[in-house]
Short mmCIF file of C-alpha atoms and ligand atoms in Angstrom, two decimals:
data_model
loop_
_atom_site.label_atom_id
_atom_site.label_comp_id
_atom_site.label_asym_id
_atom_site.label_seq_id
_atom_site.Cartn_x
_atom_site.Cartn_y
_atom_site.Cartn_z
CA MET A 1 0.07 0.16 -0.08
CA ALA A 2 1.50 3.36 -1.07
CA ASN A 3 1.01 5.46 2.17
CA ASN A 4 2.12 2.29 4.35
CA PRO A 5 -0.47 2.32 7.01
CA LEU A 6 0.73 1.52 10.44
CA ILE A 7 -0.64 -1.56 12.00
CA ILE A 8 -0.95 -1.37 15.78
CA THR A 9 -1.11 -4.48 17.82
CA CYS A 10 -2.14 -4.53 21.44
CA ALA A 11 -0.97 -7.18 23.72
CA LEU A 12 -3.67 -6.83 26.43
CA VAL A 13 -2.84 -9.35 28.98
CA GLY A 14 0.32 -11.54 28.67
CA ALA A 15 1.17 -14.31 31.10
CA GLU A 16 3.78 -12.67 33.39
CA GLN A 17 1.88 -9.65 34.99
CA THR A 18 -0.27 -10.03 37.88
CA ARG A 19 -2.68 -7.77 39.83
CA GLU A 20 0.04 -7.29 42.38
CA THR A 21 2.40 -5.82 39.76
CA TYR A 22 -0.33 -4.13 37.80
CA PRO A 23 -3.48 -3.44 39.47
CA HIS A 24 -5.49 -2.72 36.17
CA LEU A 25 -4.50 -5.95 34.64
CA PRO A 26 -7.55 -7.35 32.73
CA LEU A 27 -8.10 -11.05 33.86
CA THR A 28 -11.66 -12.24 33.57
CA PRO A 29 -13.47 -12.57 29.95
CA ASP A 30 -15.47 -9.52 30.55
CA GLU A 31 -12.50 -7.45 31.65
CA ILE A 32 -10.44 -8.51 28.73
CA ALA A 33 -13.27 -7.80 26.33
CA ILE A 34 -13.48 -4.35 27.84
CA ALA A 35 -9.88 -3.71 27.46
CA ALA A 36 -10.02 -5.03 24.02
CA GLU A 37 -12.97 -2.68 23.02
CA GLU A 38 -10.95 0.36 24.47
CA ALA A 39 -7.68 -0.63 22.56
CA VAL A 40 -9.67 -0.98 19.31
CA ALA A 41 -11.57 2.21 19.72
CA ALA A 42 -8.06 3.87 20.09
CA GLY A 43 -6.62 2.41 16.99
CA ALA A 44 -5.38 -1.17 17.54
CA THR A 45 -6.57 -3.58 14.85
CA ILE A 46 -4.71 -6.71 16.01
CA LEU A 47 -5.17 -8.01 19.40
CA HIS A 48 -2.51 -10.30 20.87
CA LEU A 49 -4.42 -12.66 23.23
CA HIS A 50 -3.49 -14.55 26.32
CA VAL A 51 -6.27 -15.44 28.78
CA ARG A 52 -6.30 -16.28 32.57
CA ASP A 53 -8.33 -18.95 34.44
CA GLU A 54 -10.65 -18.19 37.36
CA GLN A 55 -7.67 -17.85 39.58
CA GLY A 56 -6.06 -15.36 37.19
CA ARG A 57 -3.39 -17.75 36.31
CA PRO A 58 -2.20 -18.08 32.68
CA SER A 59 -4.14 -20.54 30.80
CA GLN A 60 -4.34 -22.05 27.27
CA GLN A 61 -8.01 -23.60 27.93
CA VAL A 62 -10.07 -23.70 24.63
CA GLU A 63 -13.07 -22.75 26.38
CA ILE A 64 -11.78 -19.47 27.90
CA PHE A 65 -10.25 -18.44 24.49
CA ALA A 66 -13.75 -19.09 23.02
CA GLU A 67 -15.48 -17.23 25.53
CA VAL A 68 -13.16 -14.21 25.64
CA SER A 69 -12.96 -14.19 21.55
CA GLU A 70 -16.94 -14.24 21.57
CA LYS A 71 -17.12 -11.37 23.93
CA ILE A 72 -14.48 -9.42 22.08
CA ARG A 73 -16.31 -10.07 18.69
CA LYS A 74 -19.69 -8.70 20.21
CA ARG A 75 -17.81 -5.45 21.07
CA CYS A 76 -15.58 -4.80 18.17
CA ASP A 77 -14.21 -5.49 15.00
CA CYS A 78 -10.60 -6.58 15.02
CA ILE A 79 -8.19 -9.40 14.24
CA LEU A 80 -7.51 -12.01 17.01
CA GLN A 81 -3.97 -13.16 17.45
CA TYR A 82 -3.67 -16.17 19.91
CA SER A 83 -0.53 -16.76 21.92
CA THR A 84 0.91 -20.17 21.41
CA GLY A 85 3.65 -19.25 23.81
CA GLY A 86 1.41 -19.22 26.73
CA ALA A 87 3.69 -19.00 29.99
CA VAL A 88 7.17 -20.43 30.38
CA GLY A 89 6.53 -24.07 30.85
CA THR A 90 3.19 -24.56 29.39
CA PRO A 91 2.99 -28.14 27.85
CA LEU A 92 2.96 -28.14 23.89
CA ALA A 93 -0.34 -29.65 23.76
CA GLU A 94 -1.95 -26.92 25.76
CA ARG A 95 0.10 -24.20 23.71
CA CYS A 96 -1.45 -25.60 20.54
CA ALA A 97 -5.04 -26.21 21.77
CA PRO A 98 -6.80 -22.89 21.31
CA LEU A 99 -5.78 -23.17 17.57
CA GLN A 100 -8.73 -25.41 17.13
CA LEU A 101 -10.81 -22.32 17.40
CA ARG A 102 -9.09 -21.08 14.01
CA PRO A 103 -8.23 -17.39 14.91
CA GLU A 104 -7.02 -15.24 12.14
CA MET A 105 -3.39 -15.11 13.59
CA ALA A 106 -1.42 -16.97 16.03
CA THR A 107 2.24 -16.70 17.31
CA LEU A 108 5.14 -19.05 16.70
CA SER A 109 8.23 -18.37 18.79
CA MET A 110 11.25 -19.17 17.03
CA GLY A 111 13.73 -20.63 19.38
CA THR A 112 14.59 -21.48 23.05
CA MET A 113 15.96 -18.88 25.15
CA ASN A 114 16.43 -17.85 28.79
CA PHE A 115 13.48 -15.77 29.91
CA GLY A 116 14.55 -14.07 33.02
CA ALA A 117 15.47 -16.86 35.41
CA GLU A 118 13.39 -19.41 33.47
CA ILE A 119 13.80 -21.18 30.19
CA TYR A 120 11.33 -20.68 27.29
CA GLU A 121 11.36 -23.86 25.56
CA ASN A 122 11.13 -23.59 21.73
CA SER A 123 13.10 -26.58 20.31
CA GLU A 124 12.88 -27.48 16.67
CA ALA A 125 10.36 -30.25 17.47
CA THR A 126 8.11 -27.77 19.27
CA ILE A 127 8.33 -25.22 16.67
CA THR A 128 7.58 -27.81 14.10
CA ALA A 129 4.40 -28.87 15.98
CA ILE A 130 2.95 -25.78 16.34
CA ALA A 131 3.75 -24.63 12.97
CA ALA A 132 1.85 -27.71 11.74
CA ALA A 133 -1.00 -26.79 13.87
CA ILE A 134 -0.99 -23.26 12.58
CA LYS A 135 -0.76 -24.48 8.94
CA ALA A 136 -3.59 -26.97 9.42
CA GLY A 137 -5.85 -24.23 10.73
CA GLY A 138 -5.32 -21.99 7.60
CA ILE A 139 -3.93 -19.52 10.37
CA THR A 140 -1.38 -16.65 9.54
CA ALA A 141 1.60 -17.02 11.94
CA GLU A 142 3.47 -14.14 13.66
CA LEU A 143 6.97 -15.35 14.14
CA GLU A 144 8.27 -14.09 17.36
CA ILE A 145 11.99 -13.37 17.29
CA PHE A 146 13.66 -12.57 20.42
CA ASP A 147 17.38 -12.85 19.08
CA LEU A 148 19.21 -12.68 15.93
CA GLY A 149 19.76 -16.55 15.80
CA MET A 150 15.88 -16.81 15.75
CA LEU A 151 15.87 -14.95 12.59
CA GLU A 152 18.46 -17.29 11.09
CA SER A 153 16.19 -20.15 12.10
CA VAL A 154 13.38 -18.71 10.08
CA ASP A 155 15.24 -19.34 6.87
CA ARG A 156 16.41 -22.62 7.77
CA LEU A 157 13.11 -23.94 8.64
CA ALA A 158 11.37 -22.26 5.94
CA ALA A 159 13.85 -24.01 3.56
CA ARG A 160 12.50 -27.34 5.03
CA ASN A 161 8.70 -26.19 4.67
CA ILE A 162 8.37 -26.48 8.25
CA LEU A 163 7.04 -22.87 8.45
CA PRO A 164 3.84 -21.39 7.01
CA GLU A 165 4.28 -20.23 3.33
CA LYS A 166 3.40 -16.71 4.43
CA TYR A 167 4.06 -15.09 7.86
CA HIS A 168 4.48 -11.74 9.68
CA ILE A 169 7.48 -10.97 11.92
CA ASP A 170 7.44 -9.65 15.35
CA PHE A 171 10.77 -8.60 17.03
CA VAL A 172 10.43 -8.90 20.57
CA LEU A 173 13.34 -6.79 22.24
CA GLY A 174 14.33 -6.59 25.81
CA VAL A 175 13.39 -9.79 27.26
CA PRO A 176 16.31 -10.70 29.89
CA GLY A 177 18.09 -13.38 28.02
CA GLY A 178 16.96 -12.05 24.45
CA MET A 179 18.13 -9.32 22.32
CA ALA A 180 18.20 -6.03 23.94
CA ALA A 181 16.15 -3.02 22.68
CA THR A 182 18.73 -0.98 20.93
CA LEU A 183 18.44 0.92 17.63
CA ARG A 184 21.51 -1.01 16.37
CA ASN A 185 19.97 -4.24 16.92
CA LEU A 186 16.75 -3.22 15.36
CA VAL A 187 18.63 -2.05 12.28
CA LEU A 188 20.55 -5.21 12.21
CA LEU A 189 17.39 -7.31 12.34
CA VAL A 190 15.40 -5.17 9.73
CA ASP A 191 18.42 -5.14 7.47
CA ARG A 192 18.21 -9.02 7.43
CA LEU A 193 14.73 -9.27 6.22
CA PRO A 194 13.95 -9.94 2.38
CA PRO A 195 12.32 -6.97 0.60
CA GLY A 196 8.50 -6.73 1.48
CA GLN A 197 8.54 -8.68 4.55
CA THR A 198 6.07 -7.06 7.14
CA TRP A 199 7.43 -6.54 10.52
CA THR A 200 6.52 -5.14 14.10
CA VAL A 201 8.45 -4.30 17.07
CA ALA A 202 7.42 -5.23 20.65
CA ALA A 203 9.91 -3.52 23.07
CA LEU A 204 9.64 -4.24 26.72
CA GLY A 205 9.42 -1.89 29.64
CA ARG A 206 10.49 1.75 29.05
CA GLN A 207 11.81 0.97 25.75
CA GLN A 208 8.08 0.49 24.35
CA LEU A 209 7.74 4.29 23.76
CA PRO A 210 10.87 5.09 21.99
CA PHE A 211 10.55 1.74 19.88
CA THR A 212 7.13 2.62 18.88
CA ALA A 213 8.74 5.81 17.40
CA HIS A 214 11.47 4.01 15.84
CA ALA A 215 9.41 1.36 14.11
CA ILE A 216 6.88 4.29 12.85
CA ALA A 217 9.71 6.01 11.43
CA MET A 218 11.56 2.89 9.80
CA GLY A 219 8.38 1.94 8.13
CA GLY A 220 7.46 -1.07 10.36
CA HIS A 221 4.60 -1.82 12.52
CA VAL A 222 4.09 -1.55 16.37
CA ARG A 223 3.06 -3.68 19.41
CA VAL A 224 2.03 -1.84 22.50
CA GLY A 225 0.08 -2.99 25.63
CA VAL A 226 0.51 -4.11 29.10
CA GLU A 227 1.92 -7.58 28.26
CA ASP A 228 5.07 -5.78 27.48
CA ASN A 229 5.00 -2.51 29.43
CA ILE A 230 2.71 -1.43 32.46
CA TYR A 231 4.06 2.27 32.56
CA TYR A 232 2.93 5.43 30.98
CA ARG A 233 5.98 7.14 32.02
CA LYS A 234 8.66 6.71 34.78
CA GLY A 235 6.56 6.05 38.04
CA GLU A 236 3.34 6.50 36.44
CA LEU A 237 1.41 3.12 35.67
CA ALA A 238 -0.52 3.12 32.40
CA ARG A 239 -4.37 3.58 33.17
CA SER A 240 -5.13 0.91 30.26
CA ASN A 241 -4.08 -0.73 27.21
CA GLY A 242 -6.20 1.88 25.18
CA GLN A 243 -3.90 4.65 26.86
CA LEU A 244 -0.89 3.11 25.35
CA VAL A 245 -2.56 2.61 22.01
CA ALA A 246 -3.80 6.05 21.94
CA ARG A 247 -0.08 7.30 22.41
CA ALA A 248 0.93 5.08 19.45
CA VAL A 249 -1.75 6.64 17.26
CA ARG A 250 -0.51 10.26 18.16
CA LEU A 251 3.06 9.39 17.47
CA ALA A 252 2.06 7.99 14.07
CA ASP A 253 0.00 11.08 13.33
CA GLU A 254 2.85 13.32 14.05
CA LEU A 255 5.38 11.16 11.97
CA LEU A 256 2.60 11.12 9.15
CA ARG A 257 1.89 7.50 9.06
CA PRO A 258 -1.75 6.63 8.74
CA VAL A 259 -3.07 4.09 11.10
CA ALA A 260 -4.43 0.96 9.26
CA SER A 261 -8.00 -0.12 9.53
CA VAL A 262 -8.91 -3.66 10.03
CA SER A 263 -9.45 -4.19 6.51
CA GLU A 264 -6.02 -2.31 5.58
CA THR A 265 -4.47 -4.69 8.27
CA ARG A 266 -5.99 -7.80 6.54
CA GLU A 267 -4.65 -6.67 3.10
CA ILE A 268 -1.05 -5.74 4.42
CA LEU A 269 -0.73 -9.24 6.06
CA GLY A 270 -2.62 -11.10 3.45
CA LEU A 271 -4.92 -12.61 5.92
CA ARG A 272 -7.54 -15.02 4.97
N1 KMH B 301 4.73 -15.51 27.79
C1 KMH B 301 6.03 -15.82 27.08
C2 KMH B 301 6.73 -16.86 27.67
C3 KMH B 301 3.71 -15.51 22.81
O1 KMH B 301 2.60 -15.11 23.24
O2 KMH B 301 3.77 -15.82 21.63
C4 KMH B 301 5.72 -16.20 25.66
C5 KMH B 301 4.91 -15.09 25.05
C6 KMH B 301 4.81 -15.25 23.32
O3 KMH B 301 4.14 -14.34 25.43
ZN1 ZN B 302 2.34 -13.20 24.54
#
């Protein structure tokens, strides 16, 4: 598209935050749906979705994904992107389970890494199994790239037809154990992409704001939301996901990038 509309993804919940660390965290299906509506009203078109069980713990239960998805769809028009990452340690079958609901998009993490003090397991066998489930559902994959080696793996596994033919790339920068959120790193990653490959940046914590600006200026797309960052500015928690999306929209406006509608997002990413 000539004017390169900006796709804003909002990561509403995640698996790591708790009400103790972030009191406004949406947890129940109704709370997640309300947060979704606010984020979409502010300008997000893709919702990266994790859900929680009745105790507020991260869950990959199909029934909860179904309920949350239905509630979101009643409130707003958007593209749902299910997490297959779950929480660190979620068993493979559980990670894949929500894919049977055939969301438009789902994530696929491209390698094992230290994730803070824990290990986020994405062996080649795990990647292959999740990729197969994504392909079987006719779902568009977003490849989660936490480190340069994972981008090298994209080419290697694509050459063996393990990955879906078409995918979108998300650079997740700043996880302790992954690639740091520095501009040099982002330039290195983007330089390695083939022409025309779509990409997003999700930078953690206080880097979410500057990397939103960097990605907008570089022609990429952005992910904001409380999965990655709970602060609006130093010492001030974000009021909501919608507040973080609204700031990304204002930045886009200043940098003369129009914000993509849902149909433009589908067109840019070639969604089904
Ligand atoms: N919660 C992280 C361990 C994804 O959603 O695909 C993994 C994650 C990635 O959030
Ligand atoms: Zn996630």
